[in-house]
Amino acid sequence: FPQWEEYQGVNTRLGVPVMNFTLPLHYERKKVRTMARCALLATRATELAVQDAHLMDSRELQDGSTGVAYGSSSGGT
């Protein structure tokens, strides 16, 4: 992708542009209005991974003893 040339010093090409991303209907506008696109994509990817792993109803996720931490080198504006 020519877009990769925009970023200098990145030693990986492990990724792909996400086209046509739309928020799921259960993402309430009030809760996501201040989230940057990278945060929305990360949140949705985590949600899908937890679903794929059949962990949505796990006790650890329901009782708040498990969390996910994110880091981003570019972040959102």
PDB file of N, CA and C in Angstrom:
ATOM      1  N   PHE A   1       0.832  -1.181   0.000  1.00  0.00           N
ATOM      2  CA  PHE A   1       0.000   0.000   0.000  1.00  0.00           C
ATOM      3  C   PHE A   1       0.879   1.247   0.000  1.00  0.00           C
ATOM      4  N   PRO A   2       0.575   2.205  -0.837  1.00  0.00           N
ATOM      5  CA  PRO A   2       1.377   3.428  -0.865  1.00  0.00           C
ATOM      6  C   PRO A   2       1.258   4.237   0.432  1.00  0.00           C
ATOM      7  N   GLN A   3       0.185   4.032   1.193  1.00  0.00           N
ATOM      8  CA  GLN A   3       0.005   4.765   2.450  1.00  0.00           C
ATOM      9  C   GLN A   3       1.117   4.467   3.450  1.00  0.00           C
ATOM     10  N   TRP A   4       1.746   3.273   3.350  1.00  0.00           N
ATOM     11  CA  TRP A   4       2.806   2.913   4.284  1.00  0.00           C
ATOM     12  C   TRP A   4       4.006   3.852   4.158  1.00  0.00           C
ATOM     13  N   GLU A   5       4.219   4.413   3.011  1.00  0.00           N
ATOM     14  CA  GLU A   5       5.378   5.291   2.806  1.00  0.00           C
ATOM     15  C   GLU A   5       5.237   6.596   3.579  1.00  0.00           C
ATOM     16  N   GLU A   6       4.034   6.884   4.032  1.00  0.00           N
ATOM     17  CA  GLU A   6       3.780   8.096   4.818  1.00  0.00           C
ATOM     18  C   GLU A   6       4.496   8.033   6.174  1.00  0.00           C
ATOM     19  N   TYR A   7       4.745   6.837   6.678  1.00  0.00           N
ATOM     20  CA  TYR A   7       5.338   6.647   8.007  1.00  0.00           C
ATOM     21  C   TYR A   7       6.791   6.221   7.874  1.00  0.00           C
ATOM     22  N   GLN A   8       7.679   7.050   8.340  1.00  0.00           N
ATOM     23  CA  GLN A   8       9.109   6.775   8.258  1.00  0.00           C
ATOM     24  C   GLN A   8       9.580   6.053   9.516  1.00  0.00           C
ATOM     25  N   GLY A   9      10.534   5.144   9.354  1.00  0.00           N
ATOM     26  CA  GLY A   9      11.138   4.471  10.487  1.00  0.00           C
ATOM     27  C   GLY A   9      10.330   3.327  11.060  1.00  0.00           C
ATOM     28  N   VAL A  10       9.262   2.934  10.394  1.00  0.00           N
ATOM     29  CA  VAL A  10       8.468   1.801  10.855  1.00  0.00           C
ATOM     30  C   VAL A  10       9.045   0.553  10.199  1.00  0.00           C
ATOM     31  N   ASN A  11       9.498  -0.372  11.008  1.00  0.00           N
ATOM     32  CA  ASN A  11      10.169  -1.554  10.475  1.00  0.00           C
ATOM     33  C   ASN A  11       9.249  -2.753  10.324  1.00  0.00           C
ATOM     34  N   THR A  12       7.987  -2.520  10.142  1.00  0.00           N
ATOM     35  CA  THR A  12       7.040  -3.611   9.960  1.00  0.00           C
ATOM     36  C   THR A  12       5.970  -3.216   8.963  1.00  0.00           C
ATOM     37  N   ARG A  13       5.396  -4.195   8.363  1.00  0.00           N
ATOM     38  CA  ARG A  13       4.249  -3.984   7.480  1.00  0.00           C
ATOM     39  C   ARG A  13       3.122  -4.918   7.913  1.00  0.00           C
ATOM     40  N   LEU A  14       3.159  -5.296   9.190  1.00  0.00           N
ATOM     41  CA  LEU A  14       2.155  -6.186   9.740  1.00  0.00           C
ATOM     42  C   LEU A  14       0.912  -5.365  10.052  1.00  0.00           C
ATOM     43  N   GLY A  15       0.040  -5.274   9.111  1.00  0.00           N
ATOM     44  CA  GLY A  15      -1.171  -4.492   9.278  1.00  0.00           C
ATOM     45  C   GLY A  15      -1.796  -4.233   7.925  1.00  0.00           C
ATOM     46  N   VAL A  16      -2.939  -3.636   7.962  1.00  0.00           N
ATOM     47  CA  VAL A  16      -3.653  -3.315   6.734  1.00  0.00           C
ATOM     48  C   VAL A  16      -4.603  -2.155   7.033  1.00  0.00           C
ATOM     49  N   PRO A  17      -4.787  -1.264   6.089  1.00  0.00           N
ATOM     50  CA  PRO A  17      -5.756  -0.184   6.307  1.00  0.00           C
ATOM     51  C   PRO A  17      -7.167  -0.752   6.510  1.00  0.00           C
ATOM     52  N   VAL A  18      -7.923  -0.172   7.410  1.00  0.00           N
ATOM     53  CA  VAL A  18      -9.298  -0.598   7.663  1.00  0.00           C
ATOM     54  C   VAL A  18     -10.214   0.338   6.900  1.00  0.00           C
ATOM     55  N   MET A  19     -10.865  -0.208   5.912  1.00  0.00           N
ATOM     56  CA  MET A  19     -11.754   0.591   5.072  1.00  0.00           C
ATOM     57  C   MET A  19     -13.209   0.370   5.504  1.00  0.00           C
ATOM     58  N   ASN A  20     -14.028   1.371   5.322  1.00  0.00           N
ATOM     59  CA  ASN A  20     -15.476   1.273   5.526  1.00  0.00           C
ATOM     60  C   ASN A  20     -15.867   0.776   6.911  1.00  0.00           C
ATOM     61  N   PHE A  21     -15.173   1.209   7.943  1.00  0.00           N
ATOM     62  CA  PHE A  21     -15.521   0.816   9.311  1.00  0.00           C
ATOM     63  C   PHE A  21     -16.735   1.608   9.761  1.00  0.00           C
ATOM     64  N   THR A  22     -17.742   0.900  10.218  1.00  0.00           N
ATOM     65  CA  THR A  22     -18.921   1.547  10.798  1.00  0.00           C
ATOM     66  C   THR A  22     -19.102   1.022  12.211  1.00  0.00           C
ATOM     67  N   LEU A  23     -19.534   1.894  13.078  1.00  0.00           N
ATOM     68  CA  LEU A  23     -19.736   1.508  14.473  1.00  0.00           C
ATOM     69  C   LEU A  23     -20.918   0.557  14.591  1.00  0.00           C
ATOM     70  N   PRO A  24     -20.786  -0.453  15.434  1.00  0.00           N
ATOM     71  CA  PRO A  24     -21.937  -1.318  15.713  1.00  0.00           C
ATOM     72  C   PRO A  24     -23.047  -0.493  16.368  1.00  0.00           C
ATOM     73  N   LEU A  25     -24.261  -0.924  16.213  1.00  0.00           N
ATOM     74  CA  LEU A  25     -25.399  -0.178  16.740  1.00  0.00           C
ATOM     75  C   LEU A  25     -25.388  -0.089  18.264  1.00  0.00           C
ATOM     76  N   HIS A  26     -24.760  -1.053  18.941  1.00  0.00           N
ATOM     77  CA  HIS A  26     -24.759  -1.017  20.406  1.00  0.00           C
ATOM     78  C   HIS A  26     -23.704  -0.066  20.982  1.00  0.00           C
ATOM     79  N   TYR A  27     -22.936   0.609  20.143  1.00  0.00           N
ATOM     80  CA  TYR A  27     -21.988   1.629  20.604  1.00  0.00           C
ATOM     81  C   TYR A  27     -22.744   2.950  20.705  1.00  0.00           C
ATOM     82  N   GLU A  28     -23.044   3.345  21.921  1.00  0.00           N
ATOM     83  CA  GLU A  28     -23.826   4.554  22.144  1.00  0.00           C
ATOM     84  C   GLU A  28     -22.994   5.799  21.819  1.00  0.00           C
ATOM     85  N   ARG A  29     -23.594   6.719  21.094  1.00  0.00           N
ATOM     86  CA  ARG A  29     -22.904   7.937  20.669  1.00  0.00           C
ATOM     87  C   ARG A  29     -22.297   8.689  21.846  1.00  0.00           C
ATOM     88  N   LYS A  30     -23.032   8.783  22.918  1.00  0.00           N
ATOM     89  CA  LYS A  30     -22.558   9.521  24.095  1.00  0.00           C
ATOM     90  C   LYS A  30     -21.267   8.919  24.651  1.00  0.00           C
ATOM     91  N   LYS A  31     -21.105   7.610  24.555  1.00  0.00           N
ATOM     92  CA  LYS A  31     -19.926   6.948  25.105  1.00  0.00           C
ATOM     93  C   LYS A  31     -18.733   6.975  24.160  1.00  0.00           C
ATOM     94  N   VAL A  32     -18.977   7.085  22.850  1.00  0.00           N
ATOM     95  CA  VAL A  32     -17.869   6.998  21.895  1.00  0.00           C
ATOM     96  C   VAL A  32     -17.512   8.320  21.227  1.00  0.00           C
ATOM     97  N   ARG A  33     -18.243   9.357  21.519  1.00  0.00           N
ATOM     98  CA  ARG A  33     -18.037  10.616  20.799  1.00  0.00           C
ATOM     99  C   ARG A  33     -16.654  11.228  20.998  1.00  0.00           C
ATOM    100  N   THR A  34     -15.989  10.909  22.082  1.00  0.00           N
ATOM    101  CA  THR A  34     -14.652  11.470  22.310  1.00  0.00           C
ATOM    102  C   THR A  34     -13.535  10.485  21.972  1.00  0.00           C
ATOM    103  N   MET A  35     -13.892   9.321  21.464  1.00  0.00           N
ATOM    104  CA  MET A  35     -12.889   8.310  21.136  1.00  0.00           C
ATOM    105  C   MET A  35     -12.343   8.543  19.730  1.00  0.00           C
ATOM    106  N   ALA A  36     -11.029   8.481  19.593  1.00  0.00           N
ATOM    107  CA  ALA A  36     -10.405   8.585  18.275  1.00  0.00           C
ATOM    108  C   ALA A  36     -10.645   7.280  17.510  1.00  0.00           C
ATOM    109  N   ARG A  37     -10.447   7.328  16.210  1.00  0.00           N
ATOM    110  CA  ARG A  37     -10.680   6.153  15.370  1.00  0.00           C
ATOM    111  C   ARG A  37      -9.839   4.963  15.823  1.00  0.00           C
ATOM    112  N   CYS A  38      -8.587   5.196  16.201  1.00  0.00           N
ATOM    113  CA  CYS A  38      -7.733   4.088  16.628  1.00  0.00           C
ATOM    114  C   CYS A  38      -8.305   3.421  17.879  1.00  0.00           C
ATOM    115  N   ALA A  39      -8.891   4.187  18.787  1.00  0.00           N
ATOM    116  CA  ALA A  39      -9.501   3.618  19.986  1.00  0.00           C
ATOM    117  C   ALA A  39     -10.759   2.833  19.644  1.00  0.00           C
ATOM    118  N   LEU A  40     -11.547   3.337  18.715  1.00  0.00           N
ATOM    119  CA  LEU A  40     -12.750   2.620  18.288  1.00  0.00           C
ATOM    120  C   LEU A  40     -12.394   1.291  17.624  1.00  0.00           C
ATOM    121  N   LEU A  41     -11.382   1.309  16.771  1.00  0.00           N
ATOM    122  CA  LEU A  41     -10.945   0.078  16.107  1.00  0.00           C
ATOM    123  C   LEU A  41     -10.405  -0.925  17.129  1.00  0.00           C
ATOM    124  N   ALA A  42      -9.628  -0.450  18.085  1.00  0.00           N
ATOM    125  CA  ALA A  42      -9.068  -1.339  19.109  1.00  0.00           C
ATOM    126  C   ALA A  42     -10.174  -1.929  19.978  1.00  0.00           C
ATOM    127  N   THR A  43     -11.150  -1.114  20.332  1.00  0.00           N
ATOM    128  CA  THR A  43     -12.263  -1.591  21.149  1.00  0.00           C
ATOM    129  C   THR A  43     -13.058  -2.654  20.409  1.00  0.00           C
ATOM    130  N   ARG A  44     -13.342  -2.408  19.152  1.00  0.00           N
ATOM    131  CA  ARG A  44     -14.113  -3.379  18.361  1.00  0.00           C
ATOM    132  C   ARG A  44     -13.310  -4.660  18.145  1.00  0.00           C
ATOM    133  N   ALA A  45     -12.024  -4.551  17.871  1.00  0.00           N
ATOM    134  CA  ALA A  45     -11.187  -5.741  17.676  1.00  0.00           C
ATOM    135  C   ALA A  45     -11.153  -6.587  18.947  1.00  0.00           C
ATOM    136  N   THR A  46     -11.061  -5.937  20.102  1.00  0.00           N
ATOM    137  CA  THR A  46     -11.066  -6.666  21.370  1.00  0.00           C
ATOM    138  C   THR A  46     -12.395  -7.357  21.592  1.00  0.00           C
ATOM    139  N   GLU A  47     -13.462  -6.648  21.313  1.00  0.00           N
ATOM    140  CA  GLU A  47     -14.795  -7.223  21.470  1.00  0.00           C
ATOM    141  C   GLU A  47     -14.946  -8.473  20.605  1.00  0.00           C
ATOM    142  N   LEU A  48     -14.510  -8.399  19.357  1.00  0.00           N
ATOM    143  CA  LEU A  48     -14.607  -9.554  18.460  1.00  0.00           C
ATOM    144  C   LEU A  48     -13.717 -10.704  18.916  1.00  0.00           C
ATOM    145  N   ALA A  49     -12.525 -10.390  19.429  1.00  0.00           N
ATOM    146  CA  ALA A  49     -11.622 -11.435  19.921  1.00  0.00           C
ATOM    147  C   ALA A  49     -12.219 -12.148  21.133  1.00  0.00           C
ATOM    148  N   VAL A  50     -12.817 -11.395  22.046  1.00  0.00           N
ATOM    149  CA  VAL A  50     -13.440 -11.994  23.226  1.00  0.00           C
ATOM    150  C   VAL A  50     -14.621 -12.871  22.809  1.00  0.00           C
ATOM    151  N   GLN A  51     -15.391 -12.421  21.834  1.00  0.00           N
ATOM    152  CA  GLN A  51     -16.497 -13.231  21.327  1.00  0.00           C
ATOM    153  C   GLN A  51     -15.982 -14.513  20.676  1.00  0.00           C
ATOM    154  N   ASP A  52     -14.967 -14.394  19.838  1.00  0.00           N
ATOM    155  CA  ASP A  52     -14.397 -15.566  19.159  1.00  0.00           C
ATOM    156  C   ASP A  52     -13.852 -16.585  20.156  1.00  0.00           C
ATOM    157  N   ALA A  53     -13.343 -16.112  21.276  1.00  0.00           N
ATOM    158  CA  ALA A  53     -12.791 -16.996  22.310  1.00  0.00           C
ATOM    159  C   ALA A  53     -13.886 -17.527  23.243  1.00  0.00           C
ATOM    160  N   HIS A  54     -15.121 -17.145  22.989  1.00  0.00           N
ATOM    161  CA  HIS A  54     -16.266 -17.573  23.806  1.00  0.00           C
ATOM    162  C   HIS A  54     -16.092 -17.179  25.271  1.00  0.00           C
ATOM    163  N   LEU A  55     -15.638 -15.963  25.483  1.00  0.00           N
ATOM    164  CA  LEU A  55     -15.399 -15.475  26.836  1.00  0.00           C
ATOM    165  C   LEU A  55     -16.368 -14.390  27.295  1.00  0.00           C
ATOM    166  N   MET A  56     -17.324 -14.040  26.465  1.00  0.00           N
ATOM    167  CA  MET A  56     -18.227 -12.935  26.813  1.00  0.00           C
ATOM    168  C   MET A  56     -18.967 -13.166  28.124  1.00  0.00           C
ATOM    169  N   ASP A  57     -19.278 -14.412  28.438  1.00  0.00           N
ATOM    170  CA  ASP A  57     -20.023 -14.708  29.653  1.00  0.00           C
ATOM    171  C   ASP A  57     -19.136 -15.231  30.780  1.00  0.00           C
ATOM    172  N   SER A  58     -17.820 -15.094  30.633  1.00  0.00           N
ATOM    173  CA  SER A  58     -16.919 -15.616  31.664  1.00  0.00           C
ATOM    174  C   SER A  58     -17.043 -14.802  32.946  1.00  0.00           C
ATOM    175  N   ARG A  59     -16.877 -15.478  34.063  1.00  0.00           N
ATOM    176  CA  ARG A  59     -16.973 -14.827  35.371  1.00  0.00           C
ATOM    177  C   ARG A  59     -15.944 -13.716  35.506  1.00  0.00           C
ATOM    178  N   GLU A  60     -14.726 -13.955  35.013  1.00  0.00           N
ATOM    179  CA  GLU A  60     -13.638 -12.977  35.150  1.00  0.00           C
ATOM    180  C   GLU A  60     -13.945 -11.664  34.441  1.00  0.00           C
ATOM    181  N   LEU A  61     -14.623 -11.743  33.313  1.00  0.00           N
ATOM    182  CA  LEU A  61     -14.987 -10.506  32.614  1.00  0.00           C
ATOM    183  C   LEU A  61     -16.168  -9.816  33.277  1.00  0.00           C
ATOM    184  N   GLN A  62     -17.054 -10.591  33.833  1.00  0.00           N
ATOM    185  CA  GLN A  62     -18.248 -10.022  34.453  1.00  0.00           C
ATOM    186  C   GLN A  62     -17.967  -9.387  35.813  1.00  0.00           C
ATOM    187  N   ASP A  63     -16.997  -9.940  36.563  1.00  0.00           N
ATOM    188  CA  ASP A  63     -16.760  -9.422  37.911  1.00  0.00           C
ATOM    189  C   ASP A  63     -15.734  -8.284  37.954  1.00  0.00           C
ATOM    190  N   GLY A  64     -15.171  -7.924  36.814  1.00  0.00           N
ATOM    191  CA  GLY A  64     -14.252  -6.796  36.759  1.00  0.00           C
ATOM    192  C   GLY A  64     -12.828  -7.113  37.164  1.00  0.00           C
ATOM    193  N   SER A  65     -12.498  -8.395  37.334  1.00  0.00           N
ATOM    194  CA  SER A  65     -11.134  -8.749  37.745  1.00  0.00           C
ATOM    195  C   SER A  65     -10.174  -8.855  36.563  1.00  0.00           C
ATOM    196  N   THR A  66     -10.685  -8.697  35.358  1.00  0.00           N
ATOM    197  CA  THR A  66      -9.861  -8.776  34.156  1.00  0.00           C
ATOM    198  C   THR A  66     -10.000  -7.480  33.373  1.00  0.00           C
ATOM    199  N   GLY A  67      -8.898  -7.016  32.808  1.00  0.00           N
ATOM    200  CA  GLY A  67      -8.940  -5.793  32.014  1.00  0.00           C
ATOM    201  C   GLY A  67      -8.024  -5.897  30.816  1.00  0.00           C
ATOM    202  N   VAL A  68      -8.109  -4.925  29.958  1.00  0.00           N
ATOM    203  CA  VAL A  68      -7.274  -4.849  28.766  1.00  0.00           C
ATOM    204  C   VAL A  68      -6.616  -3.476  28.760  1.00  0.00           C
ATOM    205  N   ALA A  69      -5.308  -3.454  28.511  1.00  0.00           N
ATOM    206  CA  ALA A  69      -4.578  -2.196  28.425  1.00  0.00           C
ATOM    207  C   ALA A  69      -4.083  -2.015  26.988  1.00  0.00           C
ATOM    208  N   TYR A  70      -4.208  -0.812  26.489  1.00  0.00           N
ATOM    209  CA  TYR A  70      -3.773  -0.500  25.124  1.00  0.00           C
ATOM    210  C   TYR A  70      -2.657   0.520  25.146  1.00  0.00           C
ATOM    211  N   GLY A  71      -1.836   0.446  24.125  1.00  0.00           N
ATOM    212  CA  GLY A  71      -0.834   1.475  23.926  1.00  0.00           C
ATOM    213  C   GLY A  71      -0.811   1.841  22.450  1.00  0.00           C
ATOM    214  N   SER A  72      -0.516   3.062  22.162  1.00  0.00           N
ATOM    215  CA  SER A  72      -0.484   3.508  20.779  1.00  0.00           C
ATOM    216  C   SER A  72       0.660   4.493  20.606  1.00  0.00           C
ATOM    217  N   SER A  73       1.391   4.322  19.540  1.00  0.00           N
ATOM    218  CA  SER A  73       2.494   5.247  19.294  1.00  0.00           C
ATOM    219  C   SER A  73       2.022   6.543  18.658  1.00  0.00           C
ATOM    220  N   SER A  74       0.864   6.504  18.022  1.00  0.00           N
ATOM    221  CA  SER A  74       0.368   7.728  17.395  1.00  0.00           C
ATOM    222  C   SER A  74      -0.839   8.300  18.129  1.00  0.00           C
ATOM    223  N   GLY A  75      -1.642   7.434  18.726  1.00  0.00           N
ATOM    224  CA  GLY A  75      -2.798   7.909  19.473  1.00  0.00           C
ATOM    225  C   GLY A  75      -3.812   8.629  18.605  1.00  0.00           C
ATOM    226  N   GLY A  76      -4.727   9.281  19.217  1.00  0.00           N
ATOM    227  CA  GLY A  76      -5.740  10.035  18.504  1.00  0.00           C
ATOM    228  C   GLY A  76      -5.652  11.500  18.859  1.00  0.00           C
ATOM    229  N   THR A  77      -6.156  12.310  17.997  1.00  0.00           N
ATOM    230  CA  THR A  77      -6.128  13.735  18.271  1.00  0.00           C
ATOM    231  C   THR A  77      -7.394  14.199  18.974  1.00  0.00           C
TER     232      THR A  77
END
